[in-house]
Amino acid sequence: MPTPGFVQRMAELGLNFPAEELDAFESFVTDLERAASFVRKIDRSFAEEPSNVFDPASVALTRTA
Amino acid sequence: MTSPHELTIAEAARLIAARKLSPVELTRACVARVKALDGKLNAFILLLEESALAEAAAAEAEITAGRYRGKLHGIPIGLKDIYSTKGIATTGHSALMRDNIPAEDAHTVALLRQAGAVILGKLSTHEFATGGPSFDLPWPPARNPWDLSRMPGGSSSGSGAAVAAALCPGAMGSDTGGSIRFPAAMCGIAGHKPTYGLVSRRGIMPLSFSLDHAGPLCWTSEDCALMMDVLAGYDPLDPGSADVSKPDFSAITPNIKGMTIGAIRHFHEEDDPCDPEVAAAFDASVKTLESLGATVRTISVSPLQHYNDVGNVILRAEAYSIHERHLTRTPMLYGALGRRRLAAGAFLRASDYVSALRHRSRLVAEMAAAMAACDAVITTGWPSAAPELSENAMVRGPMPTMVFNVTGSPALSICNGFTASGLPLALQIAGKPFADPTVLSIGHALERATAFRSMRPAFATEAATAA
């Protein structure tokens, strides 16, 4: 059974899936939230912030070979 | 002569250019293969028999008239069914889009047509390149020709299965976390994820704007290079396209003497321990590289899980932004797996997505530094051989492929031997940005130095004989 809180969160997000799918969905979301908690914990200095936008033409992705 | 369907693109192109093989004969052979085998393989959603034979006849007429366009002229190619095809259904393997008839070809499809390739058909995929393998969609999931009870990888599942079973010599796939390289690994073929920005994604159904890559799956690395020579190039209408000069794909060579290759061992030895047969095959490939004159050094980067966490947060956030409208209004038009994989991003915070992008730049810089003293790096292609085909088949640990979606680096999966039970194993080779020809050269060298390209799935040979 999914946790009551999970069903409530789904409703708030406008998601309405069949009841038999909710356990698997909650499990998938739980793993994604573990990944999100990892990125939340990473410390960065303000000095790094100017490089924070991913740009395929950035220094790291220009021709180096 | 080898049967037409068993030819690589390079072999077929040489014969076609010399007018010793007819594109019509080659296309007919592929059509016959699809009709004989695909009832069990499920690699094709739509076989374009009539138009493919007409395109092959047109190619033959041009070549006979002395207007040979190049190595893909008259070669049958399959398209993952997320590539738009003008006037031809493009479904994403989903009920949601089963009536979608695009008005234009994807840019890459147009490039293939300009090169004279024959579009053979539309291939199975996990729903919208993420929700699979699924059994509740309008078409069944593709199966692995090495063992029909096993999955062919995904999401470019039909592309991997079709090429391995010799239904077509080349196919197009897409790769957001490994969706070209995973099926290449499970099906024992070559699959190349190009450098981010090198191949246009315009006209291909998106999954994650900043992680999506389009690229080829073929029997060999050499064939992937032939397809890349046509596919690579700047497209001003794809905002992710890189305005750089096209790498020289005609320069790929099996001579890798003097190259330095970094081996990222901690991914499969510590971070997510792989099956023993995969580790043994990896060690054997290191020895082969050294025997070819390369120097192999062990290098380290961040743990595999870090790359996967960053990649998954970005992927799920971007995918939900694409599918939110349909997931909240018509969720039952998706399969169950597609619904939950595409909707999970709804639970992320905006700051999670931004934080993942912030850490991504750090991982890109880390990989650039790790590769600075190397020509390329190697990892295992996948931590196991193909699992049983089931909805839970994708559930396992972090993927070695996702690393190079996060960094945007070129990455190739090649066949790296077989398990004792005859299932393919894989090696992943990745390189510096836009050094795709170097990566393909290393794959080409390994394929030439081993006997792994001499084996085709028994299903593909036995069933064809019976038919």
Short mmCIF file of C-alpha atoms in Angstrom, two decimals:
data_model
loop_
_atom_site.label_atom_id
_atom_site.label_comp_id
_atom_site.label_asym_id
_atom_site.label_seq_id
_atom_site.Cartn_x
_atom_site.Cartn_y
_atom_site.Cartn_z
CA MET A 1 0.00 0.00 0.00
CA PRO A 2 1.33 3.48 -0.80
CA THR A 3 1.69 5.84 2.14
CA PRO A 4 -1.30 8.21 2.61
CA GLY A 5 1.08 11.14 2.25
CA PHE A 6 2.16 9.94 -1.16
CA VAL A 7 -1.39 9.72 -2.45
CA GLN A 8 -2.01 13.24 -1.15
CA ARG A 9 1.10 14.55 -2.89
CA MET A 10 0.02 12.93 -6.17
CA ALA A 11 -3.36 14.61 -5.94
CA GLU A 12 -1.74 18.00 -5.31
CA LEU A 13 0.34 17.51 -8.45
CA GLY A 14 -2.71 16.61 -10.54
CA LEU A 15 -1.65 12.97 -10.98
CA ASN A 16 -4.29 10.27 -10.86
CA PHE A 17 -3.02 6.76 -11.62
CA PRO A 18 -4.63 3.34 -11.07
CA ALA A 19 -4.39 2.13 -7.47
CA GLU A 20 -2.49 -1.04 -8.39
CA GLU A 21 0.38 1.05 -9.80
CA LEU A 22 0.96 3.24 -6.78
CA ASP A 23 3.39 1.02 -4.87
CA ALA A 24 5.74 0.82 -7.82
CA PHE A 25 5.35 4.52 -8.54
CA GLU A 26 6.14 5.48 -4.94
CA SER A 27 9.21 3.25 -5.02
CA PHE A 28 10.43 4.94 -8.20
CA VAL A 29 9.82 8.40 -6.73
CA THR A 30 11.59 7.44 -3.50
CA ASP A 31 14.72 6.51 -5.46
CA LEU A 32 14.56 9.76 -7.41
CA GLU A 33 14.18 11.72 -4.17
CA ARG A 34 17.29 9.95 -2.84
CA ALA A 35 19.15 11.26 -5.91
CA ALA A 36 17.72 14.72 -5.31
CA SER A 37 18.83 14.66 -1.68
CA PHE A 38 22.36 13.94 -2.90
CA VAL A 39 22.47 17.00 -5.15
CA ARG A 40 20.98 19.17 -2.38
CA LYS A 41 23.81 18.31 -0.02
CA ILE A 42 26.66 19.31 -2.33
CA ASP A 43 28.50 22.39 -1.12
CA ARG A 44 29.73 24.93 -3.64
CA SER A 45 31.53 28.19 -3.25
CA PHE A 46 30.06 31.35 -4.73
CA ALA A 47 33.21 31.57 -6.81
CA GLU A 48 32.07 28.56 -8.84
CA GLU A 49 28.64 29.96 -9.71
CA PRO A 50 29.50 31.71 -13.00
CA SER A 51 30.21 28.30 -14.52
CA ASN A 52 26.93 26.80 -13.45
CA VAL A 53 24.96 26.95 -16.67
CA PHE A 54 25.45 23.90 -18.88
CA ASP A 55 26.34 25.12 -22.33
CA PRO A 56 27.36 22.69 -25.06
CA ALA A 57 29.69 25.35 -26.43
CA SER A 58 31.43 25.86 -23.09
CA VAL A 59 35.14 25.35 -22.63
CA ALA A 60 34.65 21.73 -21.65
CA LEU A 61 32.89 20.87 -24.86
CA THR A 62 35.02 22.67 -27.40
CA ARG A 63 37.44 20.75 -29.53
CA THR A 64 40.38 19.55 -27.46
CA ALA A 65 41.50 16.51 -29.40
CA MET B 1 29.48 -14.40 -51.81
CA THR B 2 28.18 -13.74 -48.31
CA SER B 3 24.38 -13.42 -48.28
CA PRO B 4 23.44 -9.75 -48.79
CA HIS B 5 21.81 -9.41 -45.37
CA GLU B 6 25.03 -10.54 -43.63
CA LEU B 7 27.13 -7.80 -45.19
CA THR B 8 28.29 -4.88 -43.11
CA ILE B 9 27.60 -1.42 -44.48
CA ALA B 10 31.25 -1.10 -45.49
CA GLU B 11 31.18 -4.41 -47.37
CA ALA B 12 27.85 -3.71 -49.05
CA ALA B 13 28.96 -0.20 -50.04
CA ARG B 14 32.08 -1.52 -51.75
CA LEU B 15 30.00 -4.01 -53.74
CA ILE B 16 27.32 -1.45 -54.62
CA ALA B 17 29.93 1.09 -55.76
CA ALA B 18 31.51 -1.60 -57.93
CA ARG B 19 28.02 -2.53 -59.25
CA LYS B 20 28.43 -6.06 -57.95
CA LEU B 21 25.47 -5.73 -55.58
CA SER B 22 22.13 -4.18 -56.42
CA PRO B 23 20.45 -1.96 -53.79
CA VAL B 24 17.18 -3.62 -54.81
CA GLU B 25 18.64 -7.07 -54.16
CA LEU B 26 19.95 -5.92 -50.78
CA THR B 27 16.66 -4.29 -49.79
CA ARG B 28 14.67 -7.33 -50.90
CA ALA B 29 16.91 -9.50 -48.74
CA CYS B 30 16.24 -7.27 -45.72
CA VAL B 31 12.48 -7.21 -46.37
CA ALA B 32 12.48 -11.01 -46.58
CA ARG B 33 14.41 -11.21 -43.30
CA VAL B 34 11.89 -8.97 -41.55
CA LYS B 35 9.00 -11.06 -42.85
CA ALA B 36 10.67 -14.31 -41.82
CA LEU B 37 11.94 -13.33 -38.36
CA ASP B 38 10.14 -10.34 -36.97
CA GLY B 39 7.03 -12.24 -35.94
CA LYS B 40 9.15 -13.51 -33.03
CA LEU B 41 11.59 -10.61 -32.66
CA ASN B 42 9.16 -7.65 -32.68
CA ALA B 43 11.88 -5.23 -33.77
CA PHE B 44 9.68 -3.48 -36.34
CA ILE B 45 6.57 -1.42 -35.71
CA LEU B 46 6.20 -0.63 -39.40
CA LEU B 47 7.92 -2.23 -42.40
CA LEU B 48 8.00 0.21 -45.33
CA GLU B 49 8.28 -2.47 -48.01
CA GLU B 50 6.81 -0.56 -50.94
CA SER B 51 8.59 2.74 -50.41
CA ALA B 52 11.86 1.04 -49.47
CA LEU B 53 11.90 -0.98 -52.69
CA ALA B 54 11.07 2.17 -54.67
CA GLU B 55 13.92 4.05 -52.96
CA ALA B 56 16.26 1.14 -53.67
CA ALA B 57 15.24 1.13 -57.34
CA ALA B 58 15.88 4.87 -57.53
CA ALA B 59 19.30 4.39 -55.93
CA GLU B 60 20.13 1.64 -58.38
CA ALA B 61 19.13 3.83 -61.34
CA GLU B 62 21.30 6.70 -60.09
CA ILE B 63 24.30 4.48 -59.50
CA THR B 64 23.91 2.85 -62.89
CA ALA B 65 23.85 6.35 -64.39
CA GLY B 66 27.15 7.12 -62.68
CA ARG B 67 25.74 9.27 -59.88
CA TYR B 68 26.99 7.37 -56.81
CA ARG B 69 26.38 9.50 -53.71
CA GLY B 70 28.59 7.75 -51.18
CA LYS B 71 28.81 4.86 -48.74
CA LEU B 72 25.16 4.90 -47.62
CA HIS B 73 23.75 5.00 -51.16
CA GLY B 74 21.34 2.08 -51.47
CA ILE B 75 21.87 0.88 -47.87
CA PRO B 76 18.68 -0.03 -45.90
CA ILE B 77 18.42 1.74 -42.55
CA GLY B 78 15.83 1.31 -39.78
CA LEU B 79 14.62 4.23 -37.64
CA LYS B 80 13.68 4.13 -33.96
CA ASP B 81 10.05 5.19 -33.99
CA ILE B 82 10.72 8.54 -32.37
CA TYR B 83 12.33 9.89 -35.57
CA SER B 84 9.82 11.96 -37.55
CA THR B 85 9.13 10.67 -41.04
CA LYS B 86 7.16 12.84 -43.43
CA GLY B 87 3.74 11.31 -44.11
CA ILE B 88 4.59 8.15 -42.15
CA ALA B 89 3.31 7.38 -38.64
CA THR B 90 5.78 8.21 -35.87
CA THR B 91 4.38 6.83 -32.65
CA GLY B 92 6.99 6.81 -29.92
CA HIS B 93 5.67 3.23 -29.41
CA SER B 94 2.75 4.84 -27.56
CA ALA B 95 -1.03 4.85 -27.90
CA LEU B 96 -0.80 8.57 -27.20
CA MET B 97 0.86 9.19 -30.57
CA ARG B 98 -0.34 6.26 -32.67
CA ASP B 99 -2.06 8.61 -35.15
CA ASN B 100 0.82 11.09 -35.36
CA ILE B 101 1.78 11.70 -39.00
CA PRO B 102 4.62 14.26 -39.15
CA ALA B 103 4.69 16.89 -41.89
CA GLU B 104 8.49 16.82 -42.09
CA ASP B 105 11.35 14.36 -41.78
CA ALA B 106 13.67 14.69 -38.80
CA HIS B 107 16.84 16.50 -39.85
CA THR B 108 18.84 13.29 -39.55
CA VAL B 109 16.32 11.38 -41.68
CA ALA B 110 16.63 14.08 -44.34
CA LEU B 111 20.43 13.69 -44.21
CA LEU B 112 20.12 9.92 -44.63
CA ARG B 113 17.79 10.38 -47.61
CA GLN B 114 20.18 12.92 -49.17
CA ALA B 115 22.95 10.33 -48.83
CA GLY B 116 20.79 7.86 -50.75
CA ALA B 117 19.97 5.56 -47.82
CA VAL B 118 16.84 3.41 -48.07
CA ILE B 119 14.44 3.88 -45.15
CA LEU B 120 13.39 0.31 -44.37
CA GLY B 121 10.96 0.89 -41.52
CA LYS B 122 10.16 2.17 -38.04
CA LEU B 123 11.55 0.28 -35.08
CA SER B 124 10.33 -0.61 -31.59
CA THR B 125 11.39 1.52 -28.67
CA HIS B 126 10.57 1.76 -25.01
CA GLU B 127 7.60 4.15 -24.86
CA PHE B 128 8.86 7.68 -25.54
CA ALA B 129 12.40 6.30 -25.13
CA THR B 130 11.92 5.49 -21.42
CA GLY B 131 8.86 3.37 -20.56
CA GLY B 132 9.82 -0.23 -21.21
CA PRO B 133 9.97 -3.07 -21.69
CA SER B 134 6.18 -2.84 -21.56
CA PHE B 135 3.47 -5.34 -22.38
CA ASP B 136 0.50 -2.94 -22.25
CA LEU B 137 1.30 -0.85 -25.35
CA PRO B 138 -0.18 -1.13 -28.87
CA TRP B 139 2.90 -3.10 -30.02
CA PRO B 140 4.83 -5.80 -28.14
CA PRO B 141 8.36 -5.17 -26.84
CA ALA B 142 11.32 -6.21 -28.98
CA ARG B 143 13.17 -9.37 -27.97
CA ASN B 144 16.86 -10.26 -27.93
CA PRO B 145 17.89 -12.35 -30.96
CA TRP B 146 20.59 -14.10 -28.89
CA ASP B 147 17.86 -15.45 -26.60
CA LEU B 148 14.24 -14.53 -27.26
CA SER B 149 13.35 -14.81 -23.57
CA ARG B 150 15.74 -11.95 -22.75
CA MET B 151 15.55 -8.21 -23.24
CA PRO B 152 17.46 -6.55 -26.05
CA GLY B 153 18.24 -3.51 -23.91
CA GLY B 154 16.61 -0.17 -24.45
CA SER B 155 15.27 2.19 -25.12
CA SER B 156 16.46 1.70 -28.75
CA SER B 157 15.40 -1.92 -28.38
CA GLY B 158 14.18 -2.53 -31.93
CA SER B 159 17.31 -0.91 -33.36
CA GLY B 160 19.59 -3.25 -31.40
CA ALA B 161 17.55 -6.37 -32.15
CA ALA B 162 17.13 -5.59 -35.87
CA VAL B 163 20.84 -5.00 -36.49
CA ALA B 164 21.96 -8.03 -34.45
CA ALA B 165 19.53 -10.31 -36.29
CA ALA B 166 20.68 -8.87 -39.65
CA LEU B 167 17.28 -7.46 -40.56
CA CYS B 168 19.04 -4.26 -41.58
CA PRO B 169 22.74 -3.31 -41.57
CA GLY B 170 22.24 -0.06 -39.68
CA ALA B 171 19.68 1.68 -37.50
CA MET B 172 19.17 4.98 -35.75
CA GLY B 173 18.70 5.21 -32.00
CA SER B 174 18.66 7.86 -29.31
CA ASP B 175 20.55 7.95 -26.03
CA THR B 176 19.58 9.92 -22.90
CA GLY B 177 21.14 7.69 -20.24
CA GLY B 178 22.44 4.84 -22.39
CA SER B 179 19.62 4.04 -24.81
CA ILE B 180 21.95 3.44 -27.78
CA ARG B 181 24.74 1.74 -25.84
CA PHE B 182 22.54 -0.48 -23.63
CA PRO B 183 20.85 -2.25 -26.57
CA ALA B 184 24.18 -2.39 -28.39
CA ALA B 185 25.64 -4.12 -25.31
CA MET B 186 22.77 -6.58 -24.89
CA CYS B 187 22.63 -7.42 -28.60
CA GLY B 188 26.38 -7.68 -29.20
CA ILE B 189 26.72 -4.88 -31.74
CA ALA B 190 28.30 -1.41 -31.95
CA GLY B 191 26.34 1.63 -30.81
CA HIS B 192 27.72 5.16 -30.86
CA LYS B 193 26.48 8.07 -28.75
CA PRO B 194 28.11 11.07 -30.41
CA THR B 195 29.47 14.14 -28.65
CA TYR B 196 26.58 16.32 -27.43
CA GLY B 197 25.76 18.76 -30.21
CA LEU B 198 27.42 16.83 -33.04
CA VAL B 199 24.20 15.25 -34.43
CA SER B 200 20.96 17.21 -34.67
CA ARG B 201 17.96 16.12 -32.58
CA ARG B 202 15.48 18.23 -34.56
CA GLY B 203 12.42 16.19 -35.42
CA ILE B 204 13.15 13.48 -32.85
CA MET B 205 10.72 13.12 -29.91
CA PRO B 206 12.57 14.58 -26.92
CA LEU B 207 13.00 12.95 -23.52
CA SER B 208 15.50 15.30 -21.88
CA PHE B 209 16.73 18.33 -23.83
CA SER B 210 20.19 18.52 -22.31
CA LEU B 211 20.91 14.77 -22.21
CA ASP B 212 19.37 13.55 -25.50
CA HIS B 213 21.75 12.38 -28.22
CA ALA B 214 20.96 10.83 -31.64
CA GLY B 215 23.25 8.21 -33.14
CA PRO B 216 23.73 4.95 -35.02
CA LEU B 217 23.70 1.24 -34.13
CA CYS B 218 25.54 -1.10 -36.54
CA TRP B 219 27.30 -4.45 -36.59
CA THR B 220 30.73 -2.75 -36.44
CA SER B 221 32.38 0.48 -35.29
CA GLU B 222 33.53 1.07 -38.86
CA ASP B 223 29.88 1.10 -39.97
CA CYS B 224 29.00 3.54 -37.18
CA ALA B 225 31.74 5.84 -38.55
CA LEU B 226 30.24 5.61 -42.06
CA MET B 227 26.86 6.64 -40.68
CA MET B 228 28.37 9.39 -38.53
CA ASP B 229 30.03 10.83 -41.64
CA VAL B 230 26.53 11.51 -42.97
CA LEU B 231 24.83 12.43 -39.69
CA ALA B 232 27.34 14.80 -38.08
CA GLY B 233 27.08 18.52 -38.69
CA TYR B 234 25.78 21.81 -37.37
CA ASP B 235 22.03 22.37 -37.41
CA PRO B 236 21.13 25.97 -36.49
CA LEU B 237 17.56 24.85 -35.78
CA ASP B 238 18.67 22.53 -32.94
CA PRO B 239 19.65 24.88 -30.10
CA GLY B 240 21.92 22.17 -28.71
CA SER B 241 23.82 21.80 -31.97
CA ALA B 242 27.51 22.72 -31.86
CA ASP B 243 28.86 25.04 -34.55
CA VAL B 244 32.17 23.25 -34.99
CA SER B 245 33.91 21.73 -37.97
CA LYS B 246 32.90 18.14 -38.64
CA PRO B 247 35.39 15.52 -37.43
CA ASP B 248 36.98 13.42 -40.15
CA PHE B 249 35.25 10.06 -39.91
CA SER B 250 37.08 8.72 -42.95
CA ALA B 251 40.23 8.80 -40.82
CA ILE B 252 39.29 5.96 -38.49
CA THR B 253 42.02 3.36 -38.35
CA PRO B 254 42.75 0.09 -36.52
CA ASN B 255 46.22 1.43 -35.77
CA ILE B 256 46.08 2.61 -32.15
CA LYS B 257 49.79 2.12 -31.39
CA GLY B 258 51.02 4.82 -29.04
CA MET B 259 47.59 5.76 -27.67
CA THR B 260 47.07 6.15 -23.94
CA ILE B 261 43.79 4.79 -22.63
CA GLY B 262 42.44 5.37 -19.13
CA ALA B 263 40.67 2.43 -17.50
CA ILE B 264 37.99 3.49 -14.99
CA ARG B 265 37.99 0.34 -12.92
CA HIS B 266 36.30 1.58 -9.75
CA PHE B 267 32.95 1.82 -11.56
CA HIS B 268 32.73 -1.97 -11.90
CA GLU B 269 35.09 -3.12 -9.14
CA GLU B 270 33.88 -0.93 -6.23
CA ASP B 271 30.97 1.40 -7.08
CA ASP B 272 28.65 -1.22 -8.63
CA PRO B 273 30.37 -4.60 -8.80
CA CYS B 274 29.68 -6.32 -12.11
CA ASP B 275 29.23 -9.99 -12.98
CA PRO B 276 32.54 -11.92 -12.96
CA GLU B 277 32.30 -12.68 -16.68
CA VAL B 278 31.99 -8.97 -17.44
CA ALA B 279 35.09 -8.21 -15.33
CA ALA B 280 37.07 -10.98 -17.02
CA ALA B 281 36.11 -9.68 -20.46
CA PHE B 282 37.16 -6.16 -19.41
CA ASP B 283 40.58 -7.44 -18.30
CA ALA B 284 40.95 -9.34 -21.57
CA SER B 285 40.21 -6.19 -23.57
CA VAL B 286 42.91 -4.34 -21.62
CA LYS B 287 45.40 -7.00 -22.68
CA THR B 288 44.23 -6.76 -26.29
CA LEU B 289 44.66 -2.98 -26.25
CA GLU B 290 48.18 -3.39 -24.87
CA SER B 291 48.98 -6.00 -27.52
CA LEU B 292 47.95 -3.43 -30.14
CA GLY B 293 50.52 -0.98 -28.78
CA ALA B 294 48.33 1.16 -26.51
CA THR B 295 49.23 2.04 -22.94
CA VAL B 296 46.42 1.43 -20.45
CA ARG B 297 46.45 3.32 -17.15
CA THR B 298 43.94 3.06 -14.31
CA ILE B 299 42.27 6.41 -13.61
CA SER B 300 39.66 7.56 -11.08
CA VAL B 301 36.75 10.00 -11.16
CA SER B 302 33.73 10.55 -8.89
CA PRO B 303 31.71 7.48 -7.91
CA LEU B 304 29.37 6.08 -10.54
CA GLN B 305 26.35 6.85 -8.37
CA HIS B 306 27.15 10.58 -8.36
CA TYR B 307 26.99 10.76 -12.16
CA ASN B 308 23.75 8.77 -12.13
CA ASP B 309 22.10 10.88 -9.45
CA VAL B 310 22.88 14.09 -11.32
CA GLY B 311 21.79 12.60 -14.63
CA ASN B 312 18.56 11.15 -13.27
CA VAL B 313 17.43 14.38 -11.60
CA ILE B 314 18.04 16.32 -14.83
CA LEU B 315 16.42 13.62 -16.99
CA ARG B 316 13.28 13.23 -14.87
CA ALA B 317 12.78 16.99 -14.43
CA GLU B 318 13.10 17.70 -18.16
CA ALA B 319 10.98 14.67 -19.13
CA TYR B 320 8.15 15.75 -16.84
CA SER B 321 8.19 19.25 -18.27
CA ILE B 322 7.65 17.69 -21.72
CA HIS B 323 4.90 15.24 -20.68
CA GLU B 324 3.11 17.05 -17.82
CA ARG B 325 0.10 18.11 -19.89
CA HIS B 326 -0.66 14.59 -21.10
CA LEU B 327 0.20 12.88 -17.79
CA THR B 328 -2.28 15.02 -15.90
CA ARG B 329 -5.02 14.98 -18.56
CA THR B 330 -4.82 11.62 -20.35
CA PRO B 331 -2.52 9.42 -18.24
CA MET B 332 -4.17 6.19 -19.37
CA LEU B 333 -2.88 6.70 -22.91
CA TYR B 334 0.58 5.81 -21.54
CA GLY B 335 1.69 2.36 -20.49
CA ALA B 336 2.11 1.81 -16.76
CA LEU B 337 5.93 1.99 -16.90
CA GLY B 338 5.93 5.10 -19.05
CA ARG B 339 3.43 6.78 -16.70
CA ARG B 340 5.57 6.34 -13.61
CA ARG B 341 8.95 7.02 -15.22
CA LEU B 342 7.73 10.20 -16.90
CA ALA B 343 5.67 11.46 -13.95
CA ALA B 344 8.28 11.00 -11.22
CA GLY B 345 9.87 14.32 -12.08
CA ALA B 346 6.75 16.05 -10.73
CA PHE B 347 8.07 15.37 -7.22
CA LEU B 348 11.35 17.22 -7.73
CA ARG B 349 11.88 20.75 -6.51
CA ALA B 350 13.00 23.46 -8.91
CA SER B 351 16.14 23.83 -6.80
CA ASP B 352 16.91 20.10 -7.24
CA TYR B 353 17.06 20.54 -11.00
CA VAL B 354 19.25 23.64 -10.72
CA SER B 355 21.53 21.96 -8.18
CA ALA B 356 21.95 18.98 -10.50
CA LEU B 357 22.92 21.30 -13.35
CA ARG B 358 25.37 23.05 -11.04
CA HIS B 359 27.06 19.80 -10.08
CA ARG B 360 27.01 18.66 -13.70
CA SER B 361 29.46 21.43 -14.63
CA ARG B 362 31.79 20.15 -11.94
CA LEU B 363 31.56 16.57 -13.28
CA VAL B 364 32.19 17.80 -16.84
CA ALA B 365 35.34 19.57 -15.65
CA GLU B 366 36.41 16.53 -13.64
CA MET B 367 36.11 14.22 -16.66
CA ALA B 368 37.97 16.70 -18.88
CA ALA B 369 40.83 16.73 -16.37
CA ALA B 370 40.84 12.94 -16.07
CA MET B 371 41.00 12.59 -19.86
CA ALA B 372 43.65 15.26 -20.32
CA ALA B 373 46.52 12.76 -20.33
CA CYS B 374 44.57 10.10 -22.24
CA ASP B 375 43.30 9.63 -25.78
CA ALA B 376 40.21 7.84 -24.46
CA VAL B 377 38.82 5.97 -21.44
CA ILE B 378 37.21 2.55 -21.11
CA THR B 379 34.59 1.14 -18.72
CA THR B 380 32.46 -1.97 -18.79
CA GLY B 381 29.63 -1.57 -21.27
CA TRP B 382 26.99 -2.97 -18.91
CA PRO B 383 27.41 -4.80 -15.58
CA SER B 384 25.70 -7.99 -16.76
CA ALA B 385 24.54 -9.83 -19.84
CA ALA B 386 20.93 -9.46 -20.99
CA PRO B 387 18.36 -10.07 -18.21
CA GLU B 388 15.06 -11.86 -18.68
CA LEU B 389 12.48 -9.79 -20.55
CA SER B 390 10.13 -8.40 -17.90
CA GLU B 391 8.85 -5.08 -16.68
CA ASN B 392 11.40 -5.21 -13.85
CA ALA B 393 14.36 -5.87 -16.16
CA MET B 394 15.59 -2.28 -16.04
CA VAL B 395 15.67 -2.13 -12.23
CA ARG B 396 19.28 -2.38 -11.09
CA GLY B 397 22.11 -0.14 -9.93
CA PRO B 398 23.72 2.90 -11.54
CA MET B 399 24.52 2.71 -15.23
CA PRO B 400 28.05 3.20 -16.64
CA THR B 401 26.50 4.75 -19.73
CA MET B 402 24.86 7.71 -17.92
CA VAL B 403 28.32 9.10 -17.08
CA PHE B 404 28.87 10.26 -20.64
CA ASN B 405 25.39 11.69 -21.11
CA VAL B 406 26.15 13.93 -18.15
CA THR B 407 29.51 14.99 -19.60
CA GLY B 408 28.37 15.05 -23.24
CA SER B 409 31.44 13.01 -24.25
CA PRO B 410 31.40 10.67 -27.27
CA ALA B 411 30.87 7.07 -26.11
CA LEU B 412 30.77 3.78 -27.99
CA SER B 413 29.63 0.32 -26.91
CA ILE B 414 31.17 -2.67 -28.69
CA CYS B 415 30.84 -6.41 -28.32
CA ASN B 416 33.46 -7.63 -25.85
CA GLY B 417 32.91 -11.37 -25.92
CA PHE B 418 30.24 -13.75 -24.68
CA THR B 419 29.13 -15.43 -21.48
CA ALA B 420 29.46 -19.18 -21.10
CA SER B 421 25.78 -19.37 -22.09
CA GLY B 422 26.41 -17.41 -25.29
CA LEU B 423 25.07 -13.96 -24.40
CA PRO B 424 27.04 -10.89 -25.54
CA LEU B 425 29.17 -8.77 -23.19
CA ALA B 426 30.23 -5.19 -23.86
CA LEU B 427 32.98 -2.63 -23.48
CA GLN B 428 32.38 1.13 -23.40
CA ILE B 429 34.95 3.47 -24.97
CA ALA B 430 34.61 7.24 -24.38
CA GLY B 431 36.66 10.16 -25.56
CA LYS B 432 37.26 13.88 -25.52
CA PRO B 433 34.59 16.17 -26.95
CA PHE B 434 34.41 15.85 -30.74
CA ALA B 435 37.07 13.13 -30.75
CA ASP B 436 34.44 10.68 -31.99
CA PRO B 437 36.77 9.28 -34.68
CA THR B 438 39.34 8.36 -32.00
CA VAL B 439 36.69 6.46 -30.03
CA LEU B 440 35.50 4.66 -33.16
CA SER B 441 39.10 3.84 -34.14
CA ILE B 442 39.66 2.08 -30.82
CA GLY B 443 36.44 0.12 -31.30
CA HIS B 444 37.47 -0.73 -34.85
CA ALA B 445 40.89 -1.92 -33.64
CA LEU B 446 39.41 -4.18 -30.97
CA GLU B 447 36.88 -5.65 -33.38
CA ARG B 448 39.64 -6.41 -35.87
CA ALA B 449 41.85 -7.96 -33.18
CA THR B 450 39.18 -10.31 -31.82
CA ALA B 451 36.80 -12.86 -33.35
CA PHE B 452 33.64 -11.47 -31.80
CA ARG B 453 32.30 -10.11 -35.13
CA SER B 454 32.26 -13.57 -36.67
CA MET B 455 29.31 -14.77 -34.55
CA ARG B 456 25.67 -14.02 -35.31
CA PRO B 457 22.74 -15.04 -33.09
CA ALA B 458 21.70 -18.64 -33.73
CA PHE B 459 18.06 -17.52 -33.98
CA ALA B 460 18.94 -15.29 -36.91
CA THR B 461 20.68 -18.04 -38.86
CA GLU B 462 18.51 -21.05 -37.93
CA ALA B 463 15.15 -19.31 -38.35
CA ALA B 464 16.18 -17.87 -41.69
CA THR B 465 17.23 -21.32 -42.91
CA ALA B 466 13.91 -22.78 -41.78
CA ALA B 467 12.02 -19.97 -43.50
#
